[in-house]
PDB file of C-alpha atoms and ligand atoms in Angstrom:
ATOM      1  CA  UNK A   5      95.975 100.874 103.014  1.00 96.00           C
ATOM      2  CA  UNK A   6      96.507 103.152 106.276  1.00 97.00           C
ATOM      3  CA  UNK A   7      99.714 102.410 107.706  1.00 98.00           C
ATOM      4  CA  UNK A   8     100.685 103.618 110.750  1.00 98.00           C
ATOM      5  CA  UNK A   9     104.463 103.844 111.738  1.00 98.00           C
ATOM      6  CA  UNK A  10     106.161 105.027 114.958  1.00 98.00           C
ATOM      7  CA  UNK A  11     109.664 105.916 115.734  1.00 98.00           C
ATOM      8  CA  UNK A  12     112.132 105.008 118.740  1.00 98.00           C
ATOM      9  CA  UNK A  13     110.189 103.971 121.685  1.00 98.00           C
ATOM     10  CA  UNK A  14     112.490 104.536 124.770  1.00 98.00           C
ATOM     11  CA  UNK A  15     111.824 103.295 128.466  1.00 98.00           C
ATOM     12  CA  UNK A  16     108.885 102.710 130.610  1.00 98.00           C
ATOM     13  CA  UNK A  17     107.340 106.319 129.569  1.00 98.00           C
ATOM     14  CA  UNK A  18     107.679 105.474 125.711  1.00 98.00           C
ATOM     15  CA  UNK A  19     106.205 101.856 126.610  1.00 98.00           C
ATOM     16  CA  UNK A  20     102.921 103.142 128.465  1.00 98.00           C
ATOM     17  CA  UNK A  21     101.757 105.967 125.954  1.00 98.00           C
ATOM     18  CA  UNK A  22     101.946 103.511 122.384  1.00 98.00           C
ATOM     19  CA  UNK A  23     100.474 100.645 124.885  1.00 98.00           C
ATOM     20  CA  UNK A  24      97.798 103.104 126.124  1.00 98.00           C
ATOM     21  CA  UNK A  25      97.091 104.721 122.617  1.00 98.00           C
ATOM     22  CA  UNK A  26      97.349 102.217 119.960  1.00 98.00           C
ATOM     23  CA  UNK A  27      94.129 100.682 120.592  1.00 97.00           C
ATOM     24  CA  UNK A  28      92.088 103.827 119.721  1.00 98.00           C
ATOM     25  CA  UNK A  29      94.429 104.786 117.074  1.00 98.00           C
ATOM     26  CA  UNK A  30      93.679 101.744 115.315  1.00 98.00           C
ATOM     27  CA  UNK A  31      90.412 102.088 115.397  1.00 97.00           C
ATOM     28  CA  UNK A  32      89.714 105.886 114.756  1.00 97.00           C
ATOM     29  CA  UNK A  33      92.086 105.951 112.188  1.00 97.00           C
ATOM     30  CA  UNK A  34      90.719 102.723 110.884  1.00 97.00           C
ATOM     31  CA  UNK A  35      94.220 101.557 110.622  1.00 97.00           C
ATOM     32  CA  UNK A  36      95.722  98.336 108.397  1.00 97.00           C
ATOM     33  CA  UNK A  37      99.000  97.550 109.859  1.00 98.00           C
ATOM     34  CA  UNK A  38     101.630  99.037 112.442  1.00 98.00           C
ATOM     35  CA  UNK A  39     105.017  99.008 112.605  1.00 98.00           C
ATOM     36  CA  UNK A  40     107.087 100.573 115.219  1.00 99.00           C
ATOM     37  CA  UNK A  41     110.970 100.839 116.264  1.00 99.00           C
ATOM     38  CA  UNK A  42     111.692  98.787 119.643  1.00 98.00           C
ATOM     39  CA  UNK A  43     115.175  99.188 119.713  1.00 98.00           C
ATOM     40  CA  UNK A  44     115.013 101.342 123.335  1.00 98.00           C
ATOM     41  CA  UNK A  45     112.144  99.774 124.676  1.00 98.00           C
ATOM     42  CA  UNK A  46     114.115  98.022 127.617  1.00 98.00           C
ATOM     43  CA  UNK A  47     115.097 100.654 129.880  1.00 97.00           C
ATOM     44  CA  UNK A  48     116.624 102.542 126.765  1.00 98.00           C
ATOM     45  CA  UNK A  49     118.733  99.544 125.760  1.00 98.00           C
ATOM     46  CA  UNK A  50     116.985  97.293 123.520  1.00 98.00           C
ATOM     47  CA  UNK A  51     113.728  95.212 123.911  1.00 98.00           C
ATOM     48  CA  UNK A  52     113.510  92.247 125.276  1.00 98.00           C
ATOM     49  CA  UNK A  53     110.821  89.159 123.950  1.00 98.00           C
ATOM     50  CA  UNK A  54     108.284  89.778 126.377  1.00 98.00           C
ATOM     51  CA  UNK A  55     108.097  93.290 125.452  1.00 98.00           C
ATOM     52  CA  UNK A  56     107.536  91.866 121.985  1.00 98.00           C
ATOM     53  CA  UNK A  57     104.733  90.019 123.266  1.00 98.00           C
ATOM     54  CA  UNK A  58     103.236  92.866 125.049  1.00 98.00           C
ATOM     55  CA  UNK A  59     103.644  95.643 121.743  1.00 98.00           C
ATOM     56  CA  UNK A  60     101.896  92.603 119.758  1.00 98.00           C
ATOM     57  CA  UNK A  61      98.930  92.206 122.139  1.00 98.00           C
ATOM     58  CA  UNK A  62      98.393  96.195 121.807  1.00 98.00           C
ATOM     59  CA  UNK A  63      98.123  95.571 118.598  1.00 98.00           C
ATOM     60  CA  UNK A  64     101.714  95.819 116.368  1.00 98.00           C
ATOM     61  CA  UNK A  65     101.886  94.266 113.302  1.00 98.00           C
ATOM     62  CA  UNK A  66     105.644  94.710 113.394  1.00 98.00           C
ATOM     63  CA  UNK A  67     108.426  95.487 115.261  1.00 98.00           C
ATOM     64  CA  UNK A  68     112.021  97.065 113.735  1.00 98.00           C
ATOM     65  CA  UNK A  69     115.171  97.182 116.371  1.00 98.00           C
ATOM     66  CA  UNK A  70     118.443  99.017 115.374  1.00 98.00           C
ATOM     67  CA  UNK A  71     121.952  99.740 116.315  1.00 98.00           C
ATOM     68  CA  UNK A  72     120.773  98.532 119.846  1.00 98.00           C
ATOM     69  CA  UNK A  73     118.944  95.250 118.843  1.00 98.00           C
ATOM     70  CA  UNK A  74     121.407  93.193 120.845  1.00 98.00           C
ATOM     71  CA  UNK A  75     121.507  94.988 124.103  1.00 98.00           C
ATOM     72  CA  UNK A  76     119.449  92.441 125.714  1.00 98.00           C
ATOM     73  CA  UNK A  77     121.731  89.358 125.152  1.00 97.00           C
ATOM     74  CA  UNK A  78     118.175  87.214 125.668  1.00 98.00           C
ATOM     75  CA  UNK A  79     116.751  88.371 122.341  1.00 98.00           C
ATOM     76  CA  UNK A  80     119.933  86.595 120.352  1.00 98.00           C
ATOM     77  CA  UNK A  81     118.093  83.578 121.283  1.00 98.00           C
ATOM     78  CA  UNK A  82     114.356  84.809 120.463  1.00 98.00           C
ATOM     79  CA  UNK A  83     115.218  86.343 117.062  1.00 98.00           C
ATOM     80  CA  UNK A  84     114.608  83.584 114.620  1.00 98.00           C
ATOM     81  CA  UNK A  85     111.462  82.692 115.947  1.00 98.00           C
ATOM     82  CA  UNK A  86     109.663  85.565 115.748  1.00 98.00           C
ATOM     83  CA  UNK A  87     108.965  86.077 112.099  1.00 98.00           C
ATOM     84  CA  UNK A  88     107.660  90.044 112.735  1.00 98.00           C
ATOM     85  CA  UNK A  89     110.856  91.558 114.288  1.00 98.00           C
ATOM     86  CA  UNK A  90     113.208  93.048 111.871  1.00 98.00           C
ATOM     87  CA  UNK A  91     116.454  93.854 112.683  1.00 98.00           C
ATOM     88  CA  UNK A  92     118.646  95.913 109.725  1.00 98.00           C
ATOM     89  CA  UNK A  93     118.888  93.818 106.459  1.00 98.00           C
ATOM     90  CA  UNK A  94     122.926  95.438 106.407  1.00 98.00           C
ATOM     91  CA  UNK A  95     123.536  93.361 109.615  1.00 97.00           C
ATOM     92  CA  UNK A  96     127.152  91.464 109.055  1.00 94.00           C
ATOM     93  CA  UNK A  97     126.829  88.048 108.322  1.00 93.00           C
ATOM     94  CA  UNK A  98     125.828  85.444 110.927  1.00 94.00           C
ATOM     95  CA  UNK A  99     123.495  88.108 112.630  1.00 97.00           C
ATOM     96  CA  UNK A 100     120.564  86.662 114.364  1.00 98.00           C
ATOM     97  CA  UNK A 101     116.931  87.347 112.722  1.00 98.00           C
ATOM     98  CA  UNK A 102     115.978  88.889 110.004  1.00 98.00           C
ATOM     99  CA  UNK A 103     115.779  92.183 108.180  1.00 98.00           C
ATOM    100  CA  UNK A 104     112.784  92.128 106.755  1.00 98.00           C
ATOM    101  CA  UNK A 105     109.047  90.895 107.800  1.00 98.00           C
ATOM    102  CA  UNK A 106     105.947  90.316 105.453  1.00 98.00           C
ATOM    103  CA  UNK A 107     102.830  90.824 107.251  1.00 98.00           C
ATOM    104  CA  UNK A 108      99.770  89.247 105.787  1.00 96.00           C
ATOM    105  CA  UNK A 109      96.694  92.093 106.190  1.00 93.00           C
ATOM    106  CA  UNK A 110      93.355  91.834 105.873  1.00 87.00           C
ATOM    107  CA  UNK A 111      91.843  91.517 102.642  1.00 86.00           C
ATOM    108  CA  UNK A 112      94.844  90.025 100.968  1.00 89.00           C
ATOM    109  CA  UNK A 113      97.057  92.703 101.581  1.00 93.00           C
ATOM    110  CA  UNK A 114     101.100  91.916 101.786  1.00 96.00           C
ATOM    111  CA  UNK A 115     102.986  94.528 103.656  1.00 98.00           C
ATOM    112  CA  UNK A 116     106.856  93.866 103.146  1.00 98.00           C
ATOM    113  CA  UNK A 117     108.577  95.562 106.666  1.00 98.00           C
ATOM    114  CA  UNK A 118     112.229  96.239 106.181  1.00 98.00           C
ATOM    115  CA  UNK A 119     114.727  98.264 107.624  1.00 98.00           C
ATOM    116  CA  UNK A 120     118.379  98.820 106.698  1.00 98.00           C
ATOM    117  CA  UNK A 121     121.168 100.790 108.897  1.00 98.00           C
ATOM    118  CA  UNK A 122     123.269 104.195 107.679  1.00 98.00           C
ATOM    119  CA  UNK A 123     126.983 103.773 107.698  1.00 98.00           C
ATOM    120  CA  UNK A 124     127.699 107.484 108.570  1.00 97.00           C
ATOM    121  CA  UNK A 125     128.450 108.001 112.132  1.00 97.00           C
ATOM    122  CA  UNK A 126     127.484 104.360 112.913  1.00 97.00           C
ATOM    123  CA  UNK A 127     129.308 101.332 113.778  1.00 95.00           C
ATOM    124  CA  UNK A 128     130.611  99.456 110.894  1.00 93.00           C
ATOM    125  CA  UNK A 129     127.992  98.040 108.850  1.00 96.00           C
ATOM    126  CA  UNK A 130     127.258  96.350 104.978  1.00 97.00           C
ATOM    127  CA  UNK A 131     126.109  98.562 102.037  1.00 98.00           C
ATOM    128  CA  UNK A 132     122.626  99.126 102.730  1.00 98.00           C
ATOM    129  CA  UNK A 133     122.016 100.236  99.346  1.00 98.00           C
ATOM    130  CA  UNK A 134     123.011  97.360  97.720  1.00 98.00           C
ATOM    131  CA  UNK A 135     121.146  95.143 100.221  1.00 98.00           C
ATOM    132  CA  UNK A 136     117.702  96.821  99.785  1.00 98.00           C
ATOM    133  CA  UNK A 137     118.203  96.546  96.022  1.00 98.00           C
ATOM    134  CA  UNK A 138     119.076  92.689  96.280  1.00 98.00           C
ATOM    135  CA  UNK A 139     115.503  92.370  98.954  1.00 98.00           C
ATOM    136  CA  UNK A 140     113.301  94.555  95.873  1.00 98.00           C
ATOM    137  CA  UNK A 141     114.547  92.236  93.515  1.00 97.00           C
ATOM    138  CA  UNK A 142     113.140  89.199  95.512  1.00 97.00           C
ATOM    139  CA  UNK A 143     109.771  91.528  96.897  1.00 97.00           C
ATOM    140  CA  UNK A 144     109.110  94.182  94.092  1.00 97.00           C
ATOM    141  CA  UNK A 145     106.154  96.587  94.632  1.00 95.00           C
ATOM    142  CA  UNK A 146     102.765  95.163  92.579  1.00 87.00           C
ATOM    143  CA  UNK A 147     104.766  91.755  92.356  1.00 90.00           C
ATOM    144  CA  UNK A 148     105.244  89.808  95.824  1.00 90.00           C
ATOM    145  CA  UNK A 149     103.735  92.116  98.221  1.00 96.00           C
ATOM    146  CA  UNK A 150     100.825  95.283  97.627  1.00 95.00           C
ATOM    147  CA  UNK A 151     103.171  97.642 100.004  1.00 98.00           C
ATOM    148  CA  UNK A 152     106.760  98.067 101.620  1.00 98.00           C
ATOM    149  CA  UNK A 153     107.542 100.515 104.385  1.00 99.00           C
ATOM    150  CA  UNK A 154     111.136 101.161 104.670  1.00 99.00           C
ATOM    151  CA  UNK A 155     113.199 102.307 107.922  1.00 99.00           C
ATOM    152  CA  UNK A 156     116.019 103.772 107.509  1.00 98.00           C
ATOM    153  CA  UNK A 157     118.008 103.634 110.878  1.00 98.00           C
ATOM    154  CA  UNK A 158     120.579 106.576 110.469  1.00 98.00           C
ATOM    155  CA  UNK A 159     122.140 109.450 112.345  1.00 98.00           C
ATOM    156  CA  UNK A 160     123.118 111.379 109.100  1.00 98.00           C
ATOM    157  CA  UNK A 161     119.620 113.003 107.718  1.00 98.00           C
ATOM    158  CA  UNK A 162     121.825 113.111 104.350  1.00 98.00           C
ATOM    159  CA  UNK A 163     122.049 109.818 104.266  1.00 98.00           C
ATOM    160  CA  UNK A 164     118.279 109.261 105.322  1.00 98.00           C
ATOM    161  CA  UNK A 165     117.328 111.423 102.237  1.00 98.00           C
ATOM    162  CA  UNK A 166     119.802 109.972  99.921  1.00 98.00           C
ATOM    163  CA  UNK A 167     117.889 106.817 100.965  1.00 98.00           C
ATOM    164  CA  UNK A 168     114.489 108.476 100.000  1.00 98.00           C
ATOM    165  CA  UNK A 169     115.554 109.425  96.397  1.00 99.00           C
ATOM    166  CA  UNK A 170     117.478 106.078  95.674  1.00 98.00           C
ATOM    167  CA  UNK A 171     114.209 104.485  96.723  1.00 98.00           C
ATOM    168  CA  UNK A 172     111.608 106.807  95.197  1.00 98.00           C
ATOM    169  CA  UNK A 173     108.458 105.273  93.612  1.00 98.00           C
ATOM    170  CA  UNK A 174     110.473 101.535  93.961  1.00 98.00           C
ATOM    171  CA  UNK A 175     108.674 101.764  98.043  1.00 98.00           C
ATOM    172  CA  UNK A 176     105.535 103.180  99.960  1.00 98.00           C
ATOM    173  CA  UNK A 177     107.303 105.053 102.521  1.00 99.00           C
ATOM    174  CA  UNK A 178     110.879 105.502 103.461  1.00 99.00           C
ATOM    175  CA  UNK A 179     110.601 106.780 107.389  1.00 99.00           C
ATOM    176  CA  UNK A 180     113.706 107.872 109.006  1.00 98.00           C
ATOM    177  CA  UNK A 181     114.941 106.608 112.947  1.00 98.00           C
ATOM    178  CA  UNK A 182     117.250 106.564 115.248  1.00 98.00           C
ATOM    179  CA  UNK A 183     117.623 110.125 116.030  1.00 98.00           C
ATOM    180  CA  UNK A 184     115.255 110.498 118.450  1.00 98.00           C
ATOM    181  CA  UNK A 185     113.792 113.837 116.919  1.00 98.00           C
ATOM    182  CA  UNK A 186     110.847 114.259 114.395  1.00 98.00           C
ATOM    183  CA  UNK A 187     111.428 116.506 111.590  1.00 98.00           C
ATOM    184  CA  UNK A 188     109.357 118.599 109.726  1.00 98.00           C
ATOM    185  CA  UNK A 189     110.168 117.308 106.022  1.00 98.00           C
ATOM    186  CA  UNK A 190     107.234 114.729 105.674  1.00 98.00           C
ATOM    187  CA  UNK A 191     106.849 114.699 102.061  1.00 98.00           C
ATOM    188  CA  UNK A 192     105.829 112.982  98.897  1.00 98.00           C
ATOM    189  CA  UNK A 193     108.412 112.551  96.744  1.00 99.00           C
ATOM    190  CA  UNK A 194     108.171 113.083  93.334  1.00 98.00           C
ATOM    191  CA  UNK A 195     107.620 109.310  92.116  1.00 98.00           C
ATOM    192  CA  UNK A 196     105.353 108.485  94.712  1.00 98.00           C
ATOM    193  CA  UNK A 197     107.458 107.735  98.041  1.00 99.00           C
ATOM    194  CA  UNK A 198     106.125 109.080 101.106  1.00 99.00           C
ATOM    195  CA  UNK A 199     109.559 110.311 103.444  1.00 99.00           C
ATOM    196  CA  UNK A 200     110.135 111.436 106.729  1.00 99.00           C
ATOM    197  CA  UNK A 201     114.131 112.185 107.775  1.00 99.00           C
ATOM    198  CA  UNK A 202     112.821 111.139 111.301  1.00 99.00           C
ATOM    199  CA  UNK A 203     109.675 109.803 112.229  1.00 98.00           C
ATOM    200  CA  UNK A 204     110.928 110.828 116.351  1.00 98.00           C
ATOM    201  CA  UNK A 205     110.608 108.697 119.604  1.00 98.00           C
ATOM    202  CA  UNK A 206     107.760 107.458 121.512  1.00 98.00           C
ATOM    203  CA  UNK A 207     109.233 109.129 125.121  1.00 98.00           C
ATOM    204  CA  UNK A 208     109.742 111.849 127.701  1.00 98.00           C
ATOM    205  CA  UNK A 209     110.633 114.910 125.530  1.00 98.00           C
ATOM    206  CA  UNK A 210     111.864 116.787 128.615  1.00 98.00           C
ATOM    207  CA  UNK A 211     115.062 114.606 128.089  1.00 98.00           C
ATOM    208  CA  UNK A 212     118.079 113.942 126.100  1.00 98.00           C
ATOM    209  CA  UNK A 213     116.974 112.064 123.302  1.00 98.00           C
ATOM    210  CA  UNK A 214     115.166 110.271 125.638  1.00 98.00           C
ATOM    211  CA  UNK A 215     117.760 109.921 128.585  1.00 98.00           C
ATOM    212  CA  UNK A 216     117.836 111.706 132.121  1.00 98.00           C
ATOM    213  CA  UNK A 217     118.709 115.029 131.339  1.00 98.00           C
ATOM    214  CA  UNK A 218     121.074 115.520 134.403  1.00 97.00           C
ATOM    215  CA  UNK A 219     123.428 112.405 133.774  1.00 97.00           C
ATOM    216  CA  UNK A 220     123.367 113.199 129.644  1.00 97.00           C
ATOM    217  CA  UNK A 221     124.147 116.962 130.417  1.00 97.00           C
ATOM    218  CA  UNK A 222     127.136 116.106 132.625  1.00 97.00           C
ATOM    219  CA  UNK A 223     128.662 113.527 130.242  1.00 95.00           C
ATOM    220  CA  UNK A 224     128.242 116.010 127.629  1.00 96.00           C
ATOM    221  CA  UNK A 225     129.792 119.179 129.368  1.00 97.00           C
ATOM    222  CA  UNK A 226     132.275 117.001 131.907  1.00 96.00           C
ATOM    223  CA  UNK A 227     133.388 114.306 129.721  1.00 93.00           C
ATOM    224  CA  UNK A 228     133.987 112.340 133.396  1.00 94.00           C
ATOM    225  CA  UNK A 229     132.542 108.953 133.990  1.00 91.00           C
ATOM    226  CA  UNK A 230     129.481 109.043 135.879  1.00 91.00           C
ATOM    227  CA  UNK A 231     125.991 107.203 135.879  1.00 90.00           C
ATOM    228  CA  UNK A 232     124.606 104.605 133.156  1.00 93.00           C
ATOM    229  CA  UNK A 233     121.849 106.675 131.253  1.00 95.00           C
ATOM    230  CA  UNK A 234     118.943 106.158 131.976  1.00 97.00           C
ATOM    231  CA  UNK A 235     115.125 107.067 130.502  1.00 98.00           C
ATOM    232  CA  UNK A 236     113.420 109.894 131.607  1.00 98.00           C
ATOM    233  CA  UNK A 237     110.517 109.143 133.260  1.00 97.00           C
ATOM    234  CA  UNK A 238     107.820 112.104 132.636  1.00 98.00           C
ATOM    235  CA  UNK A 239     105.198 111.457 130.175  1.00 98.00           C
ATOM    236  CA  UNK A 240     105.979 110.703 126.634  1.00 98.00           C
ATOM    237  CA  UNK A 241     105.224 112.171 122.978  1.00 98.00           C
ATOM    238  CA  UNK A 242     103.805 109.468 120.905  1.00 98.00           C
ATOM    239  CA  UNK A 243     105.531 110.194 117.436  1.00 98.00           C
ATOM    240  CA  UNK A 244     105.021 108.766 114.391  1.00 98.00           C
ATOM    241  CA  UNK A 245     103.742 109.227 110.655  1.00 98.00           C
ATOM    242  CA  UNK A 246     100.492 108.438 108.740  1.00 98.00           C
ATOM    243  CA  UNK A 247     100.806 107.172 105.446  1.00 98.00           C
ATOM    244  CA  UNK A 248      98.185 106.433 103.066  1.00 98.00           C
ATOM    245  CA  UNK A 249      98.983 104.070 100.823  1.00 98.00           C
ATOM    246  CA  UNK A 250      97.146 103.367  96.766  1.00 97.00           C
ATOM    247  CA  UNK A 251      96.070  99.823  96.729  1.00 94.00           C
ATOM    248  CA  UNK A 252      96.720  99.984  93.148  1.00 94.00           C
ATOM    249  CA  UNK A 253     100.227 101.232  92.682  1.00 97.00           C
ATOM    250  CA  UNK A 254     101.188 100.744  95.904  1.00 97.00           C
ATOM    251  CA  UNK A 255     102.966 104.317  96.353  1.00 98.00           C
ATOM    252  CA  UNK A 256     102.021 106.744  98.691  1.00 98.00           C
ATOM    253  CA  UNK A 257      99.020 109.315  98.591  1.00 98.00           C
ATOM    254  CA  UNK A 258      99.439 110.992 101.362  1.00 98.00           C
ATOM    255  CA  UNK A 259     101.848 110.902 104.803  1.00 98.00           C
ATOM    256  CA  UNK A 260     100.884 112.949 107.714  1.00 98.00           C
ATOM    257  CA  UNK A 261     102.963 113.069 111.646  1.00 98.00           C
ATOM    258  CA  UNK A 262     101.208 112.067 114.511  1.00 98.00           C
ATOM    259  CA  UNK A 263     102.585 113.673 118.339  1.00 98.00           C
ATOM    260  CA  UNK A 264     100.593 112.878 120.604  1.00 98.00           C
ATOM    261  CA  UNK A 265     100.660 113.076 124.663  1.00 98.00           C
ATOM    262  CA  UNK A 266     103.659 114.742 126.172  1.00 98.00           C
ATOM    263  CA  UNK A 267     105.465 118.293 125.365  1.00 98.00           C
ATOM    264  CA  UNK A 268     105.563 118.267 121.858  1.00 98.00           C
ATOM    265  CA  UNK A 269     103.185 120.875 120.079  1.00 98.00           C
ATOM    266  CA  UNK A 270     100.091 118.139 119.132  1.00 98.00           C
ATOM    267  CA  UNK A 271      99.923 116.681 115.764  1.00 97.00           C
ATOM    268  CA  UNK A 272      97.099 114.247 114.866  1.00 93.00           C
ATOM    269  CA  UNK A 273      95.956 113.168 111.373  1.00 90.00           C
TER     270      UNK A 273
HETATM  271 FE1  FE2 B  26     116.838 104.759 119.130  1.00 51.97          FE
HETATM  272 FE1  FE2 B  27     119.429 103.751 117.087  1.00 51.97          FE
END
């Protein structure tokens, strides 16, 4: 199974260039199933349902959100019906949604989508480690579902990789978000788990994570009040990780990053 995953996509810019691309991705890289992180799709601030829609019709299999799911109030409302958004699986009781999504592929193939939340440097959230193991009890790899891509929506790479190891050879790929930068770590892990600290956004690279660089470098260096952030408009890096996944064990055999468009130097699998 080819399984294509890509981080943060932030704004208009971020929006255009997966829109744009996916369709030939999916096909030159003869692609099974996509997955990619929504949570900045609206103008920065969350994603809203007809972006849903519109990341669908381009061809997303499945869409994870973050610490900014609820930023547009609207999708409180939409959550529950749409079976392929995933918000974090930690989420406090009574959260709208889900945290996990299985995506039925062709030829048989079950791909379990979950994502869980860090707790370092992040609003308050439940143990995600004791939530993924409850979801693998339910799901387990060769039991329920023939692959399970895991995103782990932190701001502490420590806790990304702690997430990697705990989940080693029990997942197909743990892919880090949230931080807005790829890294260069991609990696099989020694039971079988592909990992990525951060898989990086889908957006404007001549930015702040993303942001207008002149209202993020003020706030940074004036600490005054002063414009809401907003995205940077130029034209985005499309960022993401390849992973290659062994029908029969269901662990990784190979993950490769994808940049594509943009600043960024060019990766492409
Ligand atoms: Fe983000
Ligand atoms: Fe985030």
């Amino acid at each position: 199974m080819k399984l294509l995953f890509l981080g943060d996509i932030v704004g208009r810019s971020g929006r255009d260039a997966v829109v744009a691309l996916l369709p030939g991705l999916k096909r030159d890289l003869a692609l099974d199933a996509i997955v990619v992180n929504g949570e900045n799709a609206a103008h920065g601030f969350g994603i809203t349902p007809k972006l849903c829609q519109e990341f669908y019709a381009a061809g997303v299999d499945a869409i994870t959100l973050g610490n900014h799911s609820w930023d547009q109030k609207e999708l409180m409302a939409y959550a529950d019906s749409d079976p392929r958004l995933v918000r974090p699986l930690n989420a406090v009781r009574g959260t709208p949604g889900r945290g996990f999504a299985i995506l039925e592929l062709p030829r048989g193939k079950k791909l379990l989508a979950v994502q869980v939340i860090g707790r370092l440097f992040m609003d308050a959230a439940d143990d995600p480690f004791g939530a993924i193991d409850d979801l693998l009890a339910r799901y387990p790899l060769k039991g329920a579902v023939s692959a399970i891509l895991v995103d782990v929506h932190a701001e502490a790479t420590s806790e990304k990789m702690g997430m990697g190891h705990y989940l080693d050879g029990r997942v197909s790929a743990v892919i880090g978000t949230h931080s807005h930068i790829p890294t260069a770590d991609a990696q099989l892990l020694p039971k079988g788990t592909a990992y990525q600290t951060d898989a990086g956004m889908c957006g404007d690279y001549d930015s702040v994570i993303g942001m207008g660089k002149e209202t993020a470098v003020y706030k940074l260096s004036r600490k005054l009040p002063t414009d809401r952030l907003a995205p940077a408009d130029g034209q985005a890096t499309v960022c993401g990780v390849l992973v290659e996944i062994d029908n029969a064990s269901g662990l990784a055999s190979s993950i490769v990053p994808l940049r594509l468009g943009g600043r960024l130097m060019q990766a492409m699998p």
